[in-house]
mmCIF file of N, CA and C in Angstrom:
data_model
loop_
_atom_site.group_PDB
_atom_site.id
_atom_site.type_symbol
_atom_site.label_atom_id
_atom_site.label_comp_id
_atom_site.label_asym_id
_atom_site.label_seq_id
_atom_site.Cartn_x
_atom_site.Cartn_y
_atom_site.Cartn_z
ATOM 1 N N MET A 1 12.290 26.252 18.574
ATOM 2 C CA MET A 1 12.214 26.587 17.169
ATOM 3 C C MET A 1 10.757 26.520 16.729
ATOM 4 N N THR A 2 10.291 27.521 16.056
ATOM 5 C CA THR A 2 8.925 27.561 15.548
ATOM 6 C C THR A 2 8.946 27.330 14.049
ATOM 7 N N ILE A 3 8.067 26.455 13.618
ATOM 8 C CA ILE A 3 7.952 26.178 12.181
ATOM 9 C C ILE A 3 6.589 26.663 11.734
ATOM 10 N N TYR A 4 6.581 27.549 10.760
ATOM 11 C CA TYR A 4 5.340 28.131 10.272
ATOM 12 C C TYR A 4 4.899 27.474 8.973
ATOM 13 N N ASP A 5 3.600 27.423 8.778
ATOM 14 C CA ASP A 5 2.997 26.950 7.532
ATOM 15 C C ASP A 5 3.510 25.582 7.106
ATOM 16 N N THR A 6 3.665 24.694 8.044
ATOM 17 C CA THR A 6 4.134 23.352 7.711
ATOM 18 C C THR A 6 2.941 22.421 7.580
ATOM 19 N N ASN A 7 2.839 21.777 6.459
ATOM 20 C CA ASN A 7 1.803 20.773 6.251
ATOM 21 C C ASN A 7 2.494 19.426 6.340
ATOM 22 N N TRP A 8 2.393 18.778 7.508
ATOM 23 C CA TRP A 8 3.111 17.529 7.733
ATOM 24 C C TRP A 8 2.640 16.432 6.805
ATOM 25 N N ALA A 9 1.356 16.425 6.448
ATOM 26 C CA ALA A 9 0.846 15.406 5.527
ATOM 27 C C ALA A 9 1.522 15.552 4.166
ATOM 28 N N GLU A 10 1.672 16.784 3.701
ATOM 29 C CA GLU A 10 2.341 17.010 2.417
ATOM 30 C C GLU A 10 3.817 16.648 2.505
ATOM 31 N N ALA A 11 4.438 16.952 3.616
ATOM 32 C CA ALA A 11 5.848 16.609 3.788
ATOM 33 C C ALA A 11 6.037 15.096 3.755
ATOM 34 N N GLU A 12 5.163 14.364 4.433
ATOM 35 C CA GLU A 12 5.245 12.903 4.434
ATOM 36 C C GLU A 12 4.975 12.366 3.038
ATOM 37 N N ALA A 13 4.001 12.927 2.344
ATOM 38 C CA ALA A 13 3.698 12.492 0.978
ATOM 39 C C ALA A 13 4.898 12.726 0.062
ATOM 40 N N ALA A 14 5.564 13.845 0.222
ATOM 41 C CA ALA A 14 6.736 14.134 -0.603
ATOM 42 C C ALA A 14 7.868 13.164 -0.309
ATOM 43 N N ARG A 15 8.038 12.830 0.976
ATOM 44 C CA ARG A 15 9.093 11.883 1.353
ATOM 45 C C ARG A 15 8.842 10.522 0.721
ATOM 46 N N ARG A 16 7.599 10.090 0.712
ATOM 47 C CA ARG A 16 7.272 8.777 0.161
ATOM 48 C C ARG A 16 7.163 8.782 -1.358
ATOM 49 N N ALA A 17 6.996 9.939 -1.960
ATOM 50 C CA ALA A 17 6.727 10.038 -3.393
ATOM 51 C C ALA A 17 7.824 9.419 -4.252
ATOM 52 N N TRP A 18 9.054 9.394 -3.777
ATOM 53 C CA TRP A 18 10.136 8.844 -4.578
ATOM 54 C C TRP A 18 10.000 7.340 -4.765
ATOM 55 N N MET A 19 9.243 6.646 -3.896
ATOM 56 C CA MET A 19 9.156 5.192 -4.008
ATOM 57 C C MET A 19 7.767 4.691 -4.352
ATOM 58 N N ALA A 20 6.740 5.505 -4.154
ATOM 59 C CA ALA A 20 5.380 5.042 -4.403
ATOM 60 C C ALA A 20 4.507 6.209 -4.826
ATOM 61 N N GLU A 21 3.360 5.869 -5.362
ATOM 62 C CA GLU A 21 2.416 6.908 -5.731
ATOM 63 C C GLU A 21 0.993 6.425 -5.489
ATOM 64 N N ARG A 22 0.137 7.385 -5.269
ATOM 65 C CA ARG A 22 -1.257 7.110 -4.983
ATOM 66 C C ARG A 22 -2.074 7.930 -5.958
ATOM 67 N N ALA A 23 -2.985 7.283 -6.657
ATOM 68 C CA ALA A 23 -3.883 7.990 -7.561
ATOM 69 C C ALA A 23 -5.150 8.337 -6.786
ATOM 70 N N VAL A 24 -5.605 9.580 -6.948
ATOM 71 C CA VAL A 24 -6.796 10.021 -6.235
ATOM 72 C C VAL A 24 -7.813 10.620 -7.199
ATOM 73 N N CYS A 25 -9.074 10.558 -6.800
ATOM 74 C CA CYS A 25 -10.161 11.141 -7.580
ATOM 75 C C CYS A 25 -10.050 12.661 -7.529
ATOM 76 N N SER A 26 -10.136 13.317 -8.679
ATOM 77 C CA SER A 26 -10.020 14.772 -8.701
ATOM 78 C C SER A 26 -11.265 15.454 -8.129
ATOM 79 N N ALA A 27 -12.390 14.736 -8.060
ATOM 80 C CA ALA A 27 -13.617 15.329 -7.536
ATOM 81 C C ALA A 27 -13.718 15.213 -6.011
ATOM 82 N N CYS A 28 -13.350 14.043 -5.463
ATOM 83 C CA CYS A 28 -13.577 13.826 -4.023
ATOM 84 C C CYS A 28 -12.312 13.478 -3.243
ATOM 85 N N ASP A 29 -11.183 13.314 -3.916
ATOM 86 C CA ASP A 29 -9.898 13.001 -3.288
ATOM 87 C C ASP A 29 -9.832 11.586 -2.698
ATOM 88 N N ALA A 30 -10.755 10.720 -3.088
ATOM 89 C CA ALA A 30 -10.717 9.329 -2.624
ATOM 90 C C ALA A 30 -9.564 8.601 -3.311
ATOM 91 N N THR A 31 -8.913 7.707 -2.587
ATOM 92 C CA THR A 31 -7.834 6.918 -3.163
ATOM 93 C C THR A 31 -8.393 5.944 -4.185
ATOM 94 N N LEU A 32 -7.789 5.931 -5.376
ATOM 95 C CA LEU A 32 -8.186 5.000 -6.422
ATOM 96 C C LEU A 32 -7.306 3.765 -6.403
ATOM 97 N N TYR A 33 -5.992 3.989 -6.332
ATOM 98 C CA TYR A 33 -5.061 2.877 -6.200
ATOM 99 C C TYR A 33 -3.744 3.379 -5.634
ATOM 100 N N TRP A 34 -2.926 2.421 -5.236
ATOM 101 C CA TRP A 34 -1.591 2.690 -4.699
ATOM 102 C C TRP A 34 -0.631 1.752 -5.402
ATOM 103 N N ARG A 35 0.566 2.231 -5.699
ATOM 104 C CA ARG A 35 1.562 1.354 -6.329
ATOM 105 C C ARG A 35 2.964 1.852 -6.052
ATOM 106 N N MET A 36 3.896 0.911 -6.123
ATOM 107 C CA MET A 36 5.306 1.266 -6.079
ATOM 108 C C MET A 36 5.651 1.840 -7.448
ATOM 109 N N ARG A 37 6.500 2.831 -7.493
ATOM 110 C CA ARG A 37 6.876 3.447 -8.782
ATOM 111 C C ARG A 37 7.437 2.391 -9.726
ATOM 112 N N GLY A 38 7.008 2.461 -10.972
ATOM 113 C CA GLY A 38 7.501 1.550 -11.987
ATOM 114 C C GLY A 38 6.838 0.187 -11.971
ATOM 115 N N ARG A 39 5.843 0.011 -11.142
ATOM 116 C CA ARG A 39 5.152 -1.272 -11.062
ATOM 117 C C ARG A 39 3.657 -1.076 -11.258
ATOM 118 N N LYS A 40 2.973 -2.169 -11.526
ATOM 119 C CA LYS A 40 1.523 -2.125 -11.667
ATOM 120 C C LYS A 40 0.894 -1.869 -10.304
ATOM 121 N N PRO A 41 -0.315 -1.293 -10.292
ATOM 122 C CA PRO A 41 -0.997 -1.099 -9.001
ATOM 123 C C PRO A 41 -1.159 -2.419 -8.262
ATOM 124 N N ARG A 42 -0.907 -2.386 -6.957
ATOM 125 C CA ARG A 42 -1.052 -3.582 -6.120
ATOM 126 C C ARG A 42 -2.448 -3.693 -5.554
ATOM 127 N N SER A 43 -3.115 -2.580 -5.443
ATOM 128 C CA SER A 43 -4.452 -2.626 -4.879
ATOM 129 C C SER A 43 -5.287 -1.497 -5.455
ATOM 130 N N ILE A 44 -6.565 -1.755 -5.522
ATOM 131 C CA ILE A 44 -7.510 -0.726 -5.950
ATOM 132 C C ILE A 44 -8.613 -0.663 -4.905
ATOM 133 N N ALA A 45 -9.324 0.426 -4.885
ATOM 134 C CA ALA A 45 -10.444 0.569 -3.959
ATOM 135 C C ALA A 45 -11.642 -0.191 -4.530
ATOM 136 N N VAL A 46 -12.071 -1.221 -3.853
ATOM 137 C CA VAL A 46 -13.169 -2.063 -4.330
ATOM 138 C C VAL A 46 -14.448 -1.252 -4.523
ATOM 139 N N ALA A 47 -14.639 -0.240 -3.712
ATOM 140 C CA ALA A 47 -15.847 0.578 -3.810
ATOM 141 C C ALA A 47 -15.941 1.315 -5.149
ATOM 142 N N LEU A 48 -14.862 1.359 -5.905
ATOM 143 C CA LEU A 48 -14.895 2.006 -7.223
ATOM 144 C C LEU A 48 -15.627 1.167 -8.263
ATOM 145 N N LEU A 49 -15.745 -0.112 -8.017
ATOM 146 C CA LEU A 49 -16.314 -1.024 -8.995
ATOM 147 C C LEU A 49 -17.835 -1.092 -8.882
ATOM 148 N N ASP A 50 -18.499 -1.107 -10.025
ATOM 149 C CA ASP A 50 -19.956 -1.243 -10.018
ATOM 150 C C ASP A 50 -20.378 -2.605 -9.492
ATOM 151 N N ASP A 51 -19.633 -3.643 -9.857
ATOM 152 C CA ASP A 51 -19.973 -5.000 -9.420
ATOM 153 C C ASP A 51 -18.704 -5.747 -9.035
ATOM 154 N N PRO A 52 -18.331 -5.729 -7.758
ATOM 155 C CA PRO A 52 -17.121 -6.420 -7.323
ATOM 156 C C PRO A 52 -17.323 -7.909 -7.039
ATOM 157 N N SER A 53 -18.483 -8.456 -7.393
ATOM 158 C CA SER A 53 -18.802 -9.834 -7.008
ATOM 159 C C SER A 53 -17.861 -10.870 -7.621
ATOM 160 N N GLY A 54 -17.220 -10.575 -8.739
ATOM 161 C CA GLY A 54 -16.328 -11.536 -9.366
ATOM 162 C C GLY A 54 -14.903 -11.492 -8.857
ATOM 163 N N LEU A 55 -14.615 -10.617 -7.916
ATOM 164 C CA LEU A 55 -13.250 -10.479 -7.406
ATOM 165 C C LEU A 55 -12.895 -11.590 -6.437
ATOM 166 N N LYS A 56 -11.617 -11.896 -6.390
ATOM 167 C CA LYS A 56 -11.114 -12.878 -5.448
ATOM 168 C C LYS A 56 -9.829 -12.333 -4.834
ATOM 169 N N VAL A 57 -9.717 -12.411 -3.528
ATOM 170 C CA VAL A 57 -8.496 -11.980 -2.851
ATOM 171 C C VAL A 57 -7.431 -13.033 -3.117
ATOM 172 N N THR A 58 -6.309 -12.607 -3.685
ATOM 173 C CA THR A 58 -5.226 -13.539 -4.010
ATOM 174 C C THR A 58 -4.015 -13.367 -3.110
ATOM 175 N N GLU A 59 -3.947 -12.240 -2.401
ATOM 176 C CA GLU A 59 -2.802 -11.980 -1.534
ATOM 177 C C GLU A 59 -3.250 -11.159 -0.333
ATOM 178 N N GLU A 60 -2.793 -11.547 0.835
ATOM 179 C CA GLU A 60 -3.007 -10.766 2.047
ATOM 180 C C GLU A 60 -1.644 -10.322 2.558
ATOM 181 N N ILE A 61 -1.531 -9.039 2.883
ATOM 182 C CA ILE A 61 -0.273 -8.534 3.419
ATOM 183 C C ILE A 61 -0.496 -8.047 4.850
ATOM 184 N N PHE A 62 0.583 -7.991 5.610
ATOM 185 C CA PHE A 62 0.549 -7.579 7.008
ATOM 186 C C PHE A 62 -0.440 -8.437 7.800
ATOM 187 N N VAL A 63 -0.412 -9.743 7.540
ATOM 188 C CA VAL A 63 -1.348 -10.649 8.200
ATOM 189 C C VAL A 63 -1.128 -10.729 9.709
ATOM 190 N N ASP A 64 0.041 -10.320 10.170
ATOM 191 C CA ASP A 64 0.269 -10.327 11.611
ATOM 192 C C ASP A 64 -0.589 -9.277 12.317
ATOM 193 N N TYR A 65 -1.240 -8.411 11.566
ATOM 194 C CA TYR A 65 -2.133 -7.401 12.132
ATOM 195 C C TYR A 65 -3.604 -7.720 11.851
ATOM 196 N N ARG A 66 -3.878 -8.874 11.267
ATOM 197 C CA ARG A 66 -5.263 -9.260 10.982
ATOM 198 C C ARG A 66 -6.002 -9.443 12.305
ATOM 199 N N PRO A 67 -7.212 -8.894 12.438
ATOM 200 C CA PRO A 67 -7.972 -9.094 13.677
ATOM 201 C C PRO A 67 -8.288 -10.570 13.892
ATOM 202 N N GLY A 68 -8.348 -10.981 15.128
ATOM 203 C CA GLY A 68 -8.598 -12.375 15.458
ATOM 204 C C GLY A 68 -9.913 -12.915 14.933
ATOM 205 N N TRP A 69 -10.888 -12.041 14.752
ATOM 206 C CA TRP A 69 -12.197 -12.478 14.277
ATOM 207 C C TRP A 69 -12.258 -12.651 12.756
ATOM 208 N N LEU A 70 -11.233 -12.200 12.040
ATOM 209 C CA LEU A 70 -11.229 -12.276 10.576
ATOM 210 C C LEU A 70 -10.378 -13.456 10.126
ATOM 211 N N PRO A 71 -10.991 -14.471 9.507
ATOM 212 C CA PRO A 71 -10.203 -15.622 9.058
ATOM 213 C C PRO A 71 -9.400 -15.276 7.803
ATOM 214 N N PRO A 72 -8.341 -16.032 7.510
ATOM 215 C CA PRO A 72 -7.590 -15.815 6.268
ATOM 216 C C PRO A 72 -8.492 -16.048 5.061
ATOM 217 N N PHE A 73 -8.214 -15.350 3.974
ATOM 218 C CA PHE A 73 -8.952 -15.573 2.734
ATOM 219 C C PHE A 73 -8.487 -16.886 2.119
ATOM 220 N N GLU A 74 -9.427 -17.672 1.689
ATOM 221 C CA GLU A 74 -9.124 -18.986 1.122
ATOM 222 C C GLU A 74 -8.252 -18.851 -0.126
ATOM 223 N N ASP A 75 -7.201 -19.630 -0.182
ATOM 224 C CA ASP A 75 -6.260 -19.693 -1.310
ATOM 225 C C ASP A 75 -5.432 -18.424 -1.527
ATOM 226 N N ALA A 76 -5.504 -17.455 -0.620
ATOM 227 C CA ALA A 76 -4.698 -16.242 -0.759
ATOM 228 C C ALA A 76 -3.326 -16.471 -0.121
ATOM 229 N N THR A 77 -2.278 -15.953 -0.777
ATOM 230 C CA THR A 77 -0.950 -16.026 -0.161
ATOM 231 C C THR A 77 -0.939 -15.114 1.065
ATOM 232 N N GLN A 78 -0.108 -15.443 2.031
ATOM 233 C CA GLN A 78 -0.040 -14.705 3.287
ATOM 234 C C GLN A 78 1.341 -14.076 3.425
ATOM 235 N N SER A 79 1.383 -12.811 3.797
ATOM 236 C CA SER A 79 2.664 -12.125 3.953
ATOM 237 C C SER A 79 2.653 -11.294 5.231
ATOM 238 N N THR A 80 3.675 -11.465 6.034
ATOM 239 C CA THR A 80 3.802 -10.728 7.293
ATOM 240 C C THR A 80 4.430 -9.352 7.058
ATOM 241 N N GLU A 81 4.444 -8.564 8.112
ATOM 242 C CA GLU A 81 5.111 -7.261 8.028
ATOM 243 C C GLU A 81 6.584 -7.445 7.671
ATOM 244 N N ALA A 82 7.237 -8.422 8.278
ATOM 245 C CA ALA A 82 8.661 -8.656 8.003
ATOM 246 C C ALA A 82 8.888 -8.961 6.523
ATOM 247 N N LYS A 83 8.045 -9.777 5.934
ATOM 248 C CA LYS A 83 8.186 -10.102 4.505
ATOM 249 C C LYS A 83 7.964 -8.865 3.640
ATOM 250 N N GLU A 84 6.968 -8.052 3.991
ATOM 251 C CA GLU A 84 6.697 -6.840 3.212
ATOM 252 C C GLU A 84 7.834 -5.828 3.338
ATOM 253 N N MET A 85 8.413 -5.712 4.509
ATOM 254 C CA MET A 85 9.536 -4.794 4.698
ATOM 255 C C MET A 85 10.764 -5.275 3.925
ATOM 256 N N GLU A 86 10.944 -6.582 3.820
ATOM 257 C CA GLU A 86 12.041 -7.123 3.016
ATOM 258 C C GLU A 86 11.817 -6.819 1.538
ATOM 259 N N LYS A 87 10.576 -6.948 1.076
ATOM 260 C CA LYS A 87 10.261 -6.589 -0.315
ATOM 261 C C LYS A 87 10.581 -5.119 -0.560
ATOM 262 N N LEU A 88 10.208 -4.259 0.389
ATOM 263 C CA LEU A 88 10.476 -2.826 0.255
ATOM 264 C C LEU A 88 11.977 -2.563 0.225
ATOM 265 N N ARG A 89 12.729 -3.228 1.109
ATOM 266 C CA ARG A 89 14.185 -3.050 1.130
ATOM 267 C C ARG A 89 14.775 -3.431 -0.214
ATOM 268 N N LYS A 90 14.335 -4.553 -0.789
ATOM 269 C CA LYS A 90 14.849 -4.982 -2.088
ATOM 270 C C LYS A 90 14.490 -3.992 -3.181
ATOM 271 N N PHE A 91 13.269 -3.472 -3.135
ATOM 272 C CA PHE A 91 12.844 -2.477 -4.118
ATOM 273 C C PHE A 91 13.716 -1.233 -4.017
ATOM 274 N N GLN A 92 13.946 -0.773 -2.790
ATOM 275 C CA GLN A 92 14.750 0.435 -2.594
ATOM 276 C C GLN A 92 16.191 0.217 -3.034
ATOM 277 N N ALA A 93 16.679 -1.016 -2.919
ATOM 278 C CA ALA A 93 18.049 -1.324 -3.334
ATOM 279 C C ALA A 93 18.156 -1.595 -4.835
ATOM 280 N N GLY A 94 17.019 -1.572 -5.533
ATOM 281 C CA GLY A 94 17.028 -1.810 -6.970
ATOM 282 C C GLY A 94 17.040 -3.280 -7.346
ATOM 283 N N GLU A 95 16.812 -4.138 -6.377
ATOM 284 C CA GLU A 95 16.763 -5.573 -6.656
ATOM 285 C C GLU A 95 15.366 -5.934 -7.170
ATOM 286 N N THR A 96 15.300 -6.932 -8.007
ATOM 287 C CA THR A 96 14.001 -7.375 -8.506
ATOM 288 C C THR A 96 13.490 -8.516 -7.665
ATOM 289 N N GLN A 97 12.200 -8.693 -7.685
ATOM 290 C CA GLN A 97 11.576 -9.780 -6.927
ATOM 291 C C GLN A 97 11.307 -10.953 -7.817
#
């Protein structure tokens, strides 16, 4: 079977669009933030800020994939892939956290 004019990136974006959204810069297409639909943004691109020196990491996700040379952020909560997937399952089921 041959599939013509398929943009797999757009197809994947459409599949995910029902649960999350990504805001992008209209000039350069850089990601500004990502969020689950109906919720506040969970992350923003630090490079967007003129002075990020006052920021503090409060949560780390997918810590099971953190490189061995990178220590945990001090006082940040830690969440594994399993915990994040459980949060996603609850969100998809309409349960609140």
